CSV table of C-alpha atoms and ligand atoms in Angstrom, one decimal:
chain,number,residue,atom,x,y,z
H,575,MET,CA,47.6,3.1,-18.7
H,576,ALA,CA,44.5,4.9,-20.0
H,577,ASP,CA,42.5,1.6,-20.1
H,578,ALA,CA,43.2,0.7,-16.5
H,579,SER,CA,42.0,4.0,-15.2
H,580,ALA,CA,38.8,3.8,-17.4
H,581,ASP,CA,38.3,0.3,-15.9
H,582,ASP,CA,38.7,1.8,-12.4
H,583,SER,CA,36.2,4.5,-12.9
H,584,VAL,CA,33.6,2.0,-14.4
H,585,GLU,CA,34.2,-0.2,-11.3
H,586,LYS,CA,33.9,2.8,-9.0
H,587,GLY,CA,30.6,3.8,-10.6
H,588,ARG,CA,29.3,0.3,-10.2
H,589,ALA,CA,30.2,0.2,-6.5
H,590,GLU,CA,28.6,3.5,-5.9
H,591,ARG,CA,25.3,2.4,-7.6
H,592,HIS,CA,25.4,-0.8,-5.7
H,593,ALA,CA,25.9,1.1,-2.3
H,594,ALA,CA,23.0,3.5,-3.2
H,595,ARG,CA,20.7,0.6,-4.1
H,596,MET,CA,21.5,-1.3,-0.9
H,597,ALA,CA,20.9,1.9,1.1
H,598,ARG,CA,17.4,2.2,-0.5
H,599,LYS,CA,16.8,-1.5,0.1
H,600,LYS,CA,17.8,-1.2,3.8
H,601,ALA,CA,15.5,1.8,4.4
H,602,HIS,CA,12.7,-0.2,2.9
H,603,ILE,CA,13.4,-3.3,4.9
H,604,ASP,CA,13.9,-1.3,8.1
H,605,ALA,CA,10.5,0.5,7.6
H,606,ALA,CA,8.8,-3.0,7.0
H,607,ILE,CA,10.4,-4.4,10.2
H,608,ALA,CA,9.4,-1.3,12.2
H,609,ALA,CA,5.8,-1.6,10.9
H,610,ALA,CA,5.5,-5.3,11.8
H,611,ASP,CA,5.3,-4.8,15.5
H,612,ALA,CA,2.3,-7.1,16.4
H,613,GLU,CA,2.8,-10.2,18.5
H,614,ARG,CA,0.3,-12.9,18.7
H,615,GLY,CA,-0.2,-16.6,18.1
H,616,LEU,CA,0.0,-17.6,14.4
H,617,LEU,CA,-1.8,-20.1,12.3
H,618,LEU,CA,0.5,-21.6,9.8
H,619,VAL,CA,-0.5,-24.0,6.9
H,620,ILE,CA,2.1,-26.0,5.1
H,621,THR,CA,0.6,-27.6,2.1
H,622,GLY,CA,1.4,-28.7,-1.5
H,623,ASN,CA,2.5,-31.9,-3.1
H,624,GLY,CA,6.3,-31.7,-2.4
H,625,LYS,CA,8.2,-33.3,0.4
H,626,GLY,CA,8.9,-31.2,3.5
H,627,LYS,CA,5.5,-30.3,5.1
H,628,SER,CA,5.6,-32.4,8.3
H,629,THR,CA,9.3,-31.8,8.7
H,630,ALA,CA,8.8,-28.1,8.5
H,631,ALA,CA,6.3,-28.3,11.3
H,632,PHE,CA,8.6,-30.5,13.4
H,633,GLY,CA,11.4,-27.9,12.8
H,634,MET,CA,9.1,-25.3,14.4
H,635,ALA,CA,8.4,-27.7,17.2
H,636,ALA,CA,12.2,-28.0,17.8
H,637,ARG,CA,12.5,-24.2,17.8
H,638,ALA,CA,9.6,-23.8,20.3
H,639,LEU,CA,11.0,-26.5,22.6
H,640,GLY,CA,14.4,-24.7,22.5
H,641,HIS,CA,12.6,-21.7,23.9
H,642,GLY,CA,11.1,-23.8,26.7
H,643,MET,CA,7.6,-23.6,25.2
H,644,LYS,CA,5.1,-26.4,25.8
H,645,VAL,CA,4.4,-28.2,22.5
H,646,GLY,CA,1.6,-30.6,21.6
H,647,VAL,CA,1.7,-32.7,18.4
H,648,VAL,CA,-1.2,-34.7,17.0
H,649,GLN,CA,-0.6,-36.8,14.0
H,650,PHE,CA,-3.7,-37.7,12.0
H,651,ILE,CA,-4.0,-40.5,9.3
H,652,LYS,CA,-0.6,-41.9,9.9
H,653,ASN,CA,-0.2,-44.7,12.5
H,654,ARG,CA,3.6,-45.3,12.7
H,655,THR,CA,5.1,-44.7,16.1
H,656,ASP,CA,8.7,-45.6,15.1
H,657,THR,CA,9.6,-42.2,13.6
H,658,GLY,CA,12.8,-40.3,14.5
H,659,GLU,CA,10.7,-37.2,15.2
H,660,GLU,CA,8.6,-38.9,17.8
H,661,ALA,CA,11.7,-40.6,19.4
H,662,PHE,CA,13.5,-37.4,19.7
H,663,LEU,CA,11.0,-34.5,19.9
H,664,GLY,CA,8.5,-36.8,21.8
H,665,GLN,CA,10.9,-36.7,24.8
H,666,HIS,CA,9.9,-33.0,25.2
H,667,ALA,CA,6.7,-32.5,23.4
H,668,GLU,CA,3.3,-34.2,24.1
H,669,TRP,CA,3.0,-36.5,21.2
H,670,HIS,CA,-0.1,-38.4,19.9
H,671,VAL,CA,-0.2,-40.6,16.9
H,672,THR,CA,-3.9,-41.0,16.2
H,673,GLY,CA,-4.3,-42.5,12.7
H,674,ASP,CA,-5.1,-45.9,11.4
H,675,GLY,CA,-3.0,-45.6,8.3
H,676,PHE,CA,-3.8,-44.4,4.8
H,677,THR,CA,-7.4,-44.5,3.6
H,678,TRP,CA,-6.4,-46.9,0.8
H,679,ASP,CA,-5.1,-49.2,3.6
H,680,THR,CA,-8.1,-49.0,6.0
H,681,GLN,CA,-10.7,-49.0,3.2
H,682,ASN,CA,-13.3,-48.3,5.9
H,683,ARG,CA,-14.8,-44.8,6.0
H,684,ALA,CA,-16.9,-45.3,9.2
H,685,GLN,CA,-13.7,-46.5,11.0
H,686,ASP,CA,-11.7,-43.6,9.6
H,687,ILE,CA,-14.3,-41.1,10.8
H,688,ALA,CA,-14.3,-42.6,14.3
H,689,THR,CA,-10.5,-42.5,14.4
H,690,ALA,CA,-10.5,-38.8,13.1
H,691,GLU,CA,-12.9,-37.9,15.8
H,692,ARG,CA,-10.8,-39.5,18.5
H,693,GLY,CA,-7.7,-37.6,17.3
H,694,TRP,CA,-9.7,-34.4,17.0
H,695,ALA,CA,-10.8,-34.6,20.6
H,696,ILE,CA,-7.1,-34.5,21.6
H,697,ALA,CA,-6.4,-31.5,19.3
H,698,ALA,CA,-9.5,-29.7,20.5
H,699,ARG,CA,-8.3,-30.0,24.1
H,700,MET,CA,-5.0,-28.5,23.2
H,701,LEU,CA,-6.6,-25.7,21.3
H,702,ALA,CA,-8.5,-24.8,24.4
H,703,ASP,CA,-5.5,-24.7,26.7
H,704,PRO,CA,-3.2,-21.6,26.7
H,705,SER,CA,-0.4,-23.6,28.3
H,706,TYR,CA,0.3,-25.1,24.9
H,707,ARG,CA,2.4,-22.5,23.0
H,708,LEU,CA,2.6,-24.5,19.8
H,709,VAL,CA,0.2,-27.2,18.5
H,710,VAL,CA,1.2,-29.2,15.5
H,711,LEU,CA,-1.8,-30.8,13.7
H,712,ASP,CA,0.0,-33.1,11.2
H,713,GLU,CA,-1.9,-34.2,8.2
H,714,LEU,CA,-5.1,-32.5,9.4
H,715,THR,CA,-6.1,-31.2,5.9
H,716,TYR,CA,-7.1,-34.8,4.8
H,717,LEU,CA,-9.7,-34.9,7.6
H,718,LEU,CA,-11.2,-31.8,6.2
H,719,SER,CA,-11.0,-32.7,2.5
H,720,TYR,CA,-12.4,-36.2,3.0
H,721,GLY,CA,-15.2,-34.7,5.2
H,722,TYR,CA,-14.2,-36.9,8.2
H,723,LEU,CA,-14.5,-33.9,10.5
H,724,ASP,CA,-17.0,-31.0,10.4
H,725,SER,CA,-15.1,-28.2,8.8
H,726,ASP,CA,-16.9,-25.4,10.7
H,727,LEU,CA,-16.2,-27.1,14.0
H,728,VAL,CA,-12.5,-27.3,13.2
H,729,LEU,CA,-12.2,-23.8,11.8
H,730,ASP,CA,-14.1,-22.4,14.8
H,731,ALA,CA,-11.7,-24.2,17.3
H,732,LEU,CA,-8.7,-22.8,15.4
H,733,ALA,CA,-10.2,-19.3,15.2
H,734,HIS,CA,-11.0,-19.2,18.9
H,735,ARG,CA,-7.8,-20.7,20.3
H,736,PRO,CA,-5.8,-18.8,23.0
H,737,ALA,CA,-4.4,-15.5,21.6
H,738,MET,CA,-0.7,-16.4,22.0
H,739,GLN,CA,-0.9,-20.0,20.8
H,740,HIS,CA,0.7,-20.9,17.5
H,741,VAL,CA,-0.7,-23.7,15.4
H,742,ALA,CA,0.9,-25.5,12.4
H,743,VAL,CA,-1.3,-27.5,10.2
H,744,THR,CA,0.2,-29.8,7.5
H,745,GLY,CA,-1.2,-31.8,4.6
H,746,ARG,CA,-1.8,-31.6,0.9
H,747,ALA,CA,-4.7,-29.6,-0.7
H,748,ALA,CA,-5.5,-27.3,2.2
H,749,PRO,CA,-9.1,-26.2,1.9
H,750,ALA,CA,-9.7,-22.6,0.9
H,751,ALA,CA,-11.3,-21.7,4.2
H,752,LEU,CA,-8.3,-22.9,6.2
H,753,VAL,CA,-6.0,-20.9,3.9
H,754,GLU,CA,-8.2,-17.9,4.4
H,755,LEU,CA,-8.0,-18.2,8.2
H,756,ALA,CA,-4.3,-18.8,8.3
H,757,ASP,CA,-1.6,-16.1,8.8
H,758,THR,CA,1.2,-17.8,6.9
H,759,VAL,CA,0.7,-20.4,4.2
H,760,SER,CA,3.5,-22.2,2.3
H,761,GLU,CA,2.9,-24.4,-0.6
H,762,ILE,CA,5.7,-26.9,-1.2
H,763,ALA,CA,6.1,-27.9,-4.9
H,764,ASP,CA,7.0,-31.4,-6.0
H,765,VAL,CA,10.0,-30.9,-8.3
H,766,LYS,CA,11.5,-34.4,-7.8
H,767,HIS,CA,11.2,-37.2,-5.3
H,768,ALA,CA,13.6,-40.1,-4.7
H,769,PHE,CA,10.6,-42.5,-4.4
H,770,ARG,CA,9.9,-42.2,-8.1
H,771,GLY,CA,13.6,-43.2,-8.6
H,772,GLY,CA,12.8,-46.4,-6.8
H,773,VAL,CA,14.2,-45.5,-3.4
H,774,LYS,CA,12.2,-46.6,-0.3
H,775,ALA,CA,11.5,-44.3,2.6
H,776,GLN,CA,14.8,-43.6,4.4
H,777,ALA,CA,15.2,-43.3,8.2
H,778,GLY,CA,16.5,-39.7,9.0
H,779,ILE,CA,14.9,-38.4,5.8
H,780,ASP,CA,11.3,-39.7,5.5
H,781,LEU,CA,10.7,-41.1,9.0
I,806,LIG,P1,7.9,-35.1,5.3
I,806,LIG,O1,7.3,-35.9,6.4
I,806,LIG,O2,9.1,-35.9,4.8
I,806,LIG,O3,8.2,-33.7,5.6
I,806,LIG,P2,5.5,-34.5,3.9
I,806,LIG,O4,4.9,-34.2,5.2
I,806,LIG,O5,5.7,-33.3,3.0
I,806,LIG,O6,6.9,-35.2,4.0
I,806,LIG,P3,3.5,-36.4,3.3
I,806,LIG,O7,2.5,-36.3,2.2
I,806,LIG,O8,3.1,-36.3,4.6
I,806,LIG,O9,4.8,-35.5,3.0
I,806,LIG,O10,4.2,-37.8,3.1
I,806,LIG,C1,5.2,-38.4,3.9
I,806,LIG,C2,6.0,-39.4,3.2
I,806,LIG,O11,5.8,-39.4,1.9
I,806,LIG,C3,7.5,-39.1,3.4
I,806,LIG,O12,8.2,-40.3,3.4
I,806,LIG,C4,7.8,-38.3,2.2
I,806,LIG,O13,9.2,-38.4,1.8
I,806,LIG,C5,6.9,-39.0,1.2
I,806,LIG,N1,6.5,-38.0,0.1
I,806,LIG,C6,6.2,-36.7,0.3
I,806,LIG,N2,6.0,-36.1,-0.8
I,806,LIG,C7,6.2,-37.0,-1.8
I,806,LIG,C8,6.1,-37.0,-3.2
I,806,LIG,N3,5.8,-35.9,-3.9
I,806,LIG,N4,6.3,-38.2,-3.9
I,806,LIG,C9,6.6,-39.3,-3.2
I,806,LIG,N5,6.7,-39.4,-1.8
I,806,LIG,C10,6.5,-38.3,-1.2
I,807,LIG,MG1,3.4,-35.0,6.2
């Protein structure tokens, strides 16, 4: 039938255009992959108001541990030590929970600053030690935005860490200077969260 053969040729033309488009795309991607040949430690910042910042960092910790890398984790602000990530990944990573809880719980700025400085001392030790291949600084952004830590001191330690060491920083409202220093920055948007639907924090999802 005439109609069927017209359909066939339309389909053939479409397939050929698709193949040509994919070939151009592949050449483009192959060239970009060939150009990205540097290898070094990366500074990642995972920020934004949506859920998934800390879990993204812990996902990287799992990856690094899978490659036999030494991983250090410092959790700021939060004080719970009953999380699934600590129970599981803490068997292989060096894990420090250094917070006193949320600022609206502690209500004591001097105490928050002293706690931040104690946590930072652990982080600074890791950032000076090349045997740590990945350091996770969970919720560090708050210590900068609340002014609990000297921003220049923190940025300097991050900038001068060992060349092959990766660092992942999490927390909302990452300061501009931290974003500037970072290699990879992801901002997670808050589209919906079960908490606003009245669901309490769930083991396996939130802790
Ligand atoms: P997660 O640890 O689940 O990856 P996160 O690091 O992105 O979350 P945080 O600001 O550290 O987020 O908050 C941790 C806790 O608060 C988790 O229980 C998380 O589900 C919850 N949470 C995160 N974002 C929101 C939000 N937009 N609204 C309500 N609760 C949130
Ligand atoms: Mg978090």
